[in-house]
PDB file of C-alpha atoms in Angstrom:
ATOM      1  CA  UNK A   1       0.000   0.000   0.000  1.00 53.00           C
ATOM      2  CA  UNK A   2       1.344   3.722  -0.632  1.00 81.00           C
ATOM      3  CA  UNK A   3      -0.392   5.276   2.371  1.00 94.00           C
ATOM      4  CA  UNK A   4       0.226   5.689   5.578  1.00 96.00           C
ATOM      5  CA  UNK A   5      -1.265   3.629   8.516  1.00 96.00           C
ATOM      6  CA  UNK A   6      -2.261   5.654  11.526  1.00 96.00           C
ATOM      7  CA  UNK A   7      -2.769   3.472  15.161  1.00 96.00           C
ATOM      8  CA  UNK A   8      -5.712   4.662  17.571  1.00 96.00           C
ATOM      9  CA  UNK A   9      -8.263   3.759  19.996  1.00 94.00           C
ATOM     10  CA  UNK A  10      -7.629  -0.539  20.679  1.00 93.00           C
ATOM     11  CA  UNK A  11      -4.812  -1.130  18.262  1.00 90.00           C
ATOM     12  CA  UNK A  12      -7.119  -0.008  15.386  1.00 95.00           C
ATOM     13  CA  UNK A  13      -5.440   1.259  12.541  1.00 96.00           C
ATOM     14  CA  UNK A  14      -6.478   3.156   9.294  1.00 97.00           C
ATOM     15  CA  UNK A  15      -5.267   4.098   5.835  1.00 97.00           C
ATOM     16  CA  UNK A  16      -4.711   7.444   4.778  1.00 97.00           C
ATOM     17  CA  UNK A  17      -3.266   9.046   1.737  1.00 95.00           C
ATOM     18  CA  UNK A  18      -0.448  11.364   2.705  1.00 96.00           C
ATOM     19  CA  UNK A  19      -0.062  12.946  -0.581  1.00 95.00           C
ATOM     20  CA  UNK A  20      -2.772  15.936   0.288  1.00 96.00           C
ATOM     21  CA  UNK A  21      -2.728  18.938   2.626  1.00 97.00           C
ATOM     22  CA  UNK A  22      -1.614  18.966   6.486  1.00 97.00           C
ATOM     23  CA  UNK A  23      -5.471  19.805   7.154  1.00 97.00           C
ATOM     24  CA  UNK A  24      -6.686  17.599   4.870  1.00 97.00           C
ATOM     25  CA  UNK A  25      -5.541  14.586   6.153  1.00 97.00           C
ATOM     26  CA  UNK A  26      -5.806  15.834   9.954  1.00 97.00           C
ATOM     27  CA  UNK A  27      -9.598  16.322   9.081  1.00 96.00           C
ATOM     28  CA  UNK A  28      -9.936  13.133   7.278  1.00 97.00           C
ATOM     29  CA  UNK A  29      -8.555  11.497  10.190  1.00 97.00           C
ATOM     30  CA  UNK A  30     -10.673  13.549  12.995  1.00 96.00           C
ATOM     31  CA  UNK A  31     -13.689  12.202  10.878  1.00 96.00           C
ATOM     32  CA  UNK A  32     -12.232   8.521   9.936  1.00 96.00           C
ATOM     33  CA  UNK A  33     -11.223   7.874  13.629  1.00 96.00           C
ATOM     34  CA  UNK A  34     -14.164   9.708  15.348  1.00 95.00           C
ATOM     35  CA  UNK A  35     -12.676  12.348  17.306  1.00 94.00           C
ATOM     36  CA  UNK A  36     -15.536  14.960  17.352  1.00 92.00           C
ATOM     37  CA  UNK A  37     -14.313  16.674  20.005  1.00 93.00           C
ATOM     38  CA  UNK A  38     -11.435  17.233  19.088  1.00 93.00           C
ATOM     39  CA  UNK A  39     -10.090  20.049  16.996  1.00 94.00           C
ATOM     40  CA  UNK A  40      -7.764  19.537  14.072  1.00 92.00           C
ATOM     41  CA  UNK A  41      -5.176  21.891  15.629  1.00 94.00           C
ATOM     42  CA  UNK A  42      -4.790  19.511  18.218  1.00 95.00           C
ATOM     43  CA  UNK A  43      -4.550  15.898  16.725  1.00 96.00           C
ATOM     44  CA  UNK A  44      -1.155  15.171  15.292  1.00 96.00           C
ATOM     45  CA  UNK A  45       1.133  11.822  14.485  1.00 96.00           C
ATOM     46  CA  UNK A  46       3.834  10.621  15.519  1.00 95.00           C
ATOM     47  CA  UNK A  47       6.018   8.035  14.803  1.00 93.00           C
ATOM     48  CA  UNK A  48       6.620   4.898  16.568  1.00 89.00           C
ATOM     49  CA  UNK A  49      10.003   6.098  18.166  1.00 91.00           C
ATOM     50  CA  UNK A  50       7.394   8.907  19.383  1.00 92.00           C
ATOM     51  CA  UNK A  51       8.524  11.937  17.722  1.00 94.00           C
ATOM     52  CA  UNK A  52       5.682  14.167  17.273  1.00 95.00           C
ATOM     53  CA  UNK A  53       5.695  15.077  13.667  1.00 95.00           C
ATOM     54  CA  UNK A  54       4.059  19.113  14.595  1.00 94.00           C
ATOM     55  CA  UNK A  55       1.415  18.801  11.754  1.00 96.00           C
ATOM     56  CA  UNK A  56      -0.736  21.721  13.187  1.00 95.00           C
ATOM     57  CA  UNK A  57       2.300  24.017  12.370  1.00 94.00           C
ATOM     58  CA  UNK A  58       2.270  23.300   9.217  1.00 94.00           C
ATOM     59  CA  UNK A  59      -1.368  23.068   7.488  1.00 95.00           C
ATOM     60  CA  UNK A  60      -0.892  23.986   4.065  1.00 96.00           C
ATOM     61  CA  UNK A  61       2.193  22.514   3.707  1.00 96.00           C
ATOM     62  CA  UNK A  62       1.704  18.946   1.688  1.00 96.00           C
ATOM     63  CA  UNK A  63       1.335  16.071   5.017  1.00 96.00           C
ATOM     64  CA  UNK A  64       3.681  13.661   2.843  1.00 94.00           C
ATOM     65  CA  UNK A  65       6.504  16.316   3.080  1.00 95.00           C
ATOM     66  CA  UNK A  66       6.657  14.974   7.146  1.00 95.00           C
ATOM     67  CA  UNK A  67       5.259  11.188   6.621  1.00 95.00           C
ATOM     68  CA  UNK A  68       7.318   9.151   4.341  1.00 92.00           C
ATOM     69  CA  UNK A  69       5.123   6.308   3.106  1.00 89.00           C
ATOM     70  CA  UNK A  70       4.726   3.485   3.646  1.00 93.00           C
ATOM     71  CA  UNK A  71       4.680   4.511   7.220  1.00 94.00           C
ATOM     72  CA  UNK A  72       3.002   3.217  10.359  1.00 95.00           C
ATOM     73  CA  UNK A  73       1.967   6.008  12.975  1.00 96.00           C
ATOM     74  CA  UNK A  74       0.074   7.029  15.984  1.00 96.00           C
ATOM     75  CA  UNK A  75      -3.122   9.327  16.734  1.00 97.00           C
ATOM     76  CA  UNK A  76      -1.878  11.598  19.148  1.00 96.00           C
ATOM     77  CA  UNK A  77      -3.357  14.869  20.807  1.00 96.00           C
ATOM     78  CA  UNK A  78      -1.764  17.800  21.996  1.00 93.00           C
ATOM     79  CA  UNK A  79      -2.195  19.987  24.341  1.00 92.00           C
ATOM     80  CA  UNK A  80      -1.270  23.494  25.950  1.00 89.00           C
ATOM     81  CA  UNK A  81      -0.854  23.963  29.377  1.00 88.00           C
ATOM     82  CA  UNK A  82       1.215  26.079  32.109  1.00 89.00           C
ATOM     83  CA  UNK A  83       4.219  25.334  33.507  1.00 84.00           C
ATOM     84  CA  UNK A  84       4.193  24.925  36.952  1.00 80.00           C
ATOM     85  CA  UNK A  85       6.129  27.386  38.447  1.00 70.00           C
ATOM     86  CA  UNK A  86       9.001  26.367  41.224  1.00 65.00           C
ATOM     87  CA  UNK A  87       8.366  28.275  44.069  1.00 58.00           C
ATOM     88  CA  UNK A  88      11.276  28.459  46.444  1.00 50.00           C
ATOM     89  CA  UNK A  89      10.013  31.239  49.283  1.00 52.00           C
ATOM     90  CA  UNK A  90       6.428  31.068  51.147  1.00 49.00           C
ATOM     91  CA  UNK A  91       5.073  34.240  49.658  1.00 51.00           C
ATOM     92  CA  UNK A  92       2.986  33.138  46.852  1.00 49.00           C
ATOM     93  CA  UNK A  93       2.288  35.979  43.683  1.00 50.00           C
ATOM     94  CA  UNK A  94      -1.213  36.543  42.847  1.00 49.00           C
ATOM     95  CA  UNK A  95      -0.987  39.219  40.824  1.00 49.00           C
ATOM     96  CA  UNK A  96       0.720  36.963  37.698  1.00 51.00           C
ATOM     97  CA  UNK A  97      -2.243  36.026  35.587  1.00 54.00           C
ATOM     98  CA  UNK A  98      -2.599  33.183  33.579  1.00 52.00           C
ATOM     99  CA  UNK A  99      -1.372  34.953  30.355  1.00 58.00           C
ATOM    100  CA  UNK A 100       1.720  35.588  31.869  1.00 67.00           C
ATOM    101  CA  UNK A 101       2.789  31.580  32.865  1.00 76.00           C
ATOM    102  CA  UNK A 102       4.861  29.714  30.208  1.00 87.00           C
ATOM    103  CA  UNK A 103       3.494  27.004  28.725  1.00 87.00           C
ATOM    104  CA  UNK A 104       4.542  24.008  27.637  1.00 87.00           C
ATOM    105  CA  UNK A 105       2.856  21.231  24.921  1.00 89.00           C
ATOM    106  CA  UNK A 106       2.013  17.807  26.080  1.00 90.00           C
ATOM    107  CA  UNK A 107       1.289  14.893  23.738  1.00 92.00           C
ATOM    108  CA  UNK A 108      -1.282  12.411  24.951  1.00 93.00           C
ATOM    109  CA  UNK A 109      -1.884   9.242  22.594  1.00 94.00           C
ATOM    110  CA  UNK A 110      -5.173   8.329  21.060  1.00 95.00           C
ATOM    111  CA  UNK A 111      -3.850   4.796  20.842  1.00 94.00           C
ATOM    112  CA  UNK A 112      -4.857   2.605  24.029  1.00 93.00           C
ATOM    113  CA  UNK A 113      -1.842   1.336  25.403  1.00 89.00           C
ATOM    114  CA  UNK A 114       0.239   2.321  23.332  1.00 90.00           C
ATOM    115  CA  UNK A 115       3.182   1.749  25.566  1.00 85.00           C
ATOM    116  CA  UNK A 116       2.645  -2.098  26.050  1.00 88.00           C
ATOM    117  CA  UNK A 117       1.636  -2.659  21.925  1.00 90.00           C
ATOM    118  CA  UNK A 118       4.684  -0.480  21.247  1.00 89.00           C
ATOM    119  CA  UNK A 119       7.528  -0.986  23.945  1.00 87.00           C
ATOM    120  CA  UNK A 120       8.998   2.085  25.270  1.00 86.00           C
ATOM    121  CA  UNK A 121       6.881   4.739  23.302  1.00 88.00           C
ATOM    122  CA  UNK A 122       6.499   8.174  24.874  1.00 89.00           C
ATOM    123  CA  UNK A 123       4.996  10.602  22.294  1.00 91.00           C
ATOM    124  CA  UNK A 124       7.635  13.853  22.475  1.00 89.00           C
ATOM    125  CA  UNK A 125       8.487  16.842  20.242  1.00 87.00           C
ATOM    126  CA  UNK A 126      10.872  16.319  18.243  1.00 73.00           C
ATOM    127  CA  UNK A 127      12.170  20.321  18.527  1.00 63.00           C
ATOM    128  CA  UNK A 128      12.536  22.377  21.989  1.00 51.00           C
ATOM    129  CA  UNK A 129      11.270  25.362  19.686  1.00 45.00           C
ATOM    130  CA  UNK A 130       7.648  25.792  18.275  1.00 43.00           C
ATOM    131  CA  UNK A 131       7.861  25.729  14.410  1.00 41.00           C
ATOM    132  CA  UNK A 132      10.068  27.278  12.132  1.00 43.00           C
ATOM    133  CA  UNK A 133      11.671  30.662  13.807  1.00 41.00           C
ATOM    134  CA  UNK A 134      12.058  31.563  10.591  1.00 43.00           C
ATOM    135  CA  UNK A 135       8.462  31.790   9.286  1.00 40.00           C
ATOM    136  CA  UNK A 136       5.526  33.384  10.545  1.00 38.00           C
ATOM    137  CA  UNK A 137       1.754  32.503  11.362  1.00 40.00           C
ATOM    138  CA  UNK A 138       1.675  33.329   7.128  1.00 44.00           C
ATOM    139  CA  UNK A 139       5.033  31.442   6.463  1.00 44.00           C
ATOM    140  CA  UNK A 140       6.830  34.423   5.621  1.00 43.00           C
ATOM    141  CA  UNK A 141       9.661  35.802   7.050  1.00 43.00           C
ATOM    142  CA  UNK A 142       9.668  38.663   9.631  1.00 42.00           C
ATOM    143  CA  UNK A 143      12.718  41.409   9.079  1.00 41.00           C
ATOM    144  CA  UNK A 144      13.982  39.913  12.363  1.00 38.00           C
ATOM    145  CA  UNK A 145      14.510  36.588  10.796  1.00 40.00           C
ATOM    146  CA  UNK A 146      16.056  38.060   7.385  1.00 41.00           C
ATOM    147  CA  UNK A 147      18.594  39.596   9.482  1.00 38.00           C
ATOM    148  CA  UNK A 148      19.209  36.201  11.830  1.00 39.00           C
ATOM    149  CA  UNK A 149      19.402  34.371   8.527  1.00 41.00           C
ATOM    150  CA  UNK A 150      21.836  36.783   6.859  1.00 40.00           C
ATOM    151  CA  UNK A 151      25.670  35.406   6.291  1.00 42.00           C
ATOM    152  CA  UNK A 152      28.153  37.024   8.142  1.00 43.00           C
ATOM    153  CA  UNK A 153      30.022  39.829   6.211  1.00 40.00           C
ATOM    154  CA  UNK A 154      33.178  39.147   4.953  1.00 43.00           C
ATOM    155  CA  UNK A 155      36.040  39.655   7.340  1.00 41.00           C
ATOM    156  CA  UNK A 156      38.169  42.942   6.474  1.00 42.00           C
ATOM    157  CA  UNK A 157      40.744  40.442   4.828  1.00 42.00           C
ATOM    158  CA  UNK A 158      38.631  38.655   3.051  1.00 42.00           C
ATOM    159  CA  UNK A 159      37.472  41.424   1.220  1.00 42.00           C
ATOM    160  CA  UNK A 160      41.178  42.819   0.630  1.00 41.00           C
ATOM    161  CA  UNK A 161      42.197  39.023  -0.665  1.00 41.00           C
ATOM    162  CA  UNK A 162      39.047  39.240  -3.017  1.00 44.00           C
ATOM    163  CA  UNK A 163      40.292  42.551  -4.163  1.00 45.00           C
ATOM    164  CA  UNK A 164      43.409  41.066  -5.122  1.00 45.00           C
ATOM    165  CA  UNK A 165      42.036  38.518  -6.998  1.00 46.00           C
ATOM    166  CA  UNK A 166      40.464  40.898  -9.463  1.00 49.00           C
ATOM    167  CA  UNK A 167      41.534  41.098 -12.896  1.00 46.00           C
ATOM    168  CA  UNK A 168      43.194  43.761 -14.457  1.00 48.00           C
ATOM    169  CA  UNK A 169      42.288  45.410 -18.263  1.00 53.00           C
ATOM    170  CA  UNK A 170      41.029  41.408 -18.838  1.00 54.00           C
ATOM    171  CA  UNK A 171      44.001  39.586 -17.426  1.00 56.00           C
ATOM    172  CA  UNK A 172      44.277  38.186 -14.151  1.00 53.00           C
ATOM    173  CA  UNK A 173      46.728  40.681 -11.747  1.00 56.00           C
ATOM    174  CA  UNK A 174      50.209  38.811 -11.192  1.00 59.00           C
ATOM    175  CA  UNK A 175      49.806  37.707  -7.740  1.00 56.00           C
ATOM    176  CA  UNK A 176      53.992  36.432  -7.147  1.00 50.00           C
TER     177      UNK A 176
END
């Protein structure tokens, strides 16, 4: 088969053509599997090592681009929520509000014991960061990321050695 096999619910598993969009094939397989309830930004695959593929950050981009087929992978869904915060003294802050805790994703699988039909699977991100730093929500870059992305400059004798090298009426210069 030239699809790719996704594992959920009691070692069920479906086929699904990778060779469409990222929210394509995230719907089909909200629908396919029967998760109502839960929204296509938060279902996602990963593979049976358990690296989380991060399909929601990429939704237009073609799903076959991160699932090489034939592949065999599981249903997982992800989730947002804050870091708890190590407090060392006994005065608690109650004036932080929630928008202001980090927050970290967690990865819960869809498939039912996953960890005894696949031995030593954790789902986990495959990245510390979230997405490409060099794209935005539009998948363009921002100026900040042009000028991360930028080469170095030449060094100051670099550019005098490249000067050097420069030909002269046609000819190269006589370098000796």
């Amino acid at each position: 088969s030239s699809g790719i096999n996704a594992e959920y619910g009691g070692d069920e598993k479906l086929l699904f053509n990778p060779w469409c969009r990222v929210a394509n094939l995230l719907s089909d397989i909200k629908q396919r599997c029967n998760f109502p309830l839960i929204d296509i930004q938060a279902l996602d695959l990963c593979d049976e090592a358990g690296l989380v593929k991060d399909l929601p950050l990429n939704l237009q981009a073609c799903a076959s681009k991160f699932l090489p087929s034939p592949g065999t992978y599981v249903v997982v869904e992800r989730r947002r929520i804050p870091i708890e915060k190590q407090n060392t003294d006994s005065q608690g802050d109650e004036t932080e509000g929630e928008e202001a805790r980090p927050m970290e994703t967690v990865f819960t699988s869809l498939l039912n014991n996953a960890d005894k039909l696949i031995p030593g699977f954790t789902p986990r991100a495959a990245t510390k960061h979230l997405g490409n730093p060099k794209e935005t929500r539009k998948g363009r870059r921002t100026k900040e990321d042009k000028v991360l992305a930028t080469p170095p400059s030449p060094t100051p004798r670099a550019t005098s050695t490249m000067k050097a090298n420069k030909t002269t009426k046609g000819r190269p210069k006589n370098t000796r």
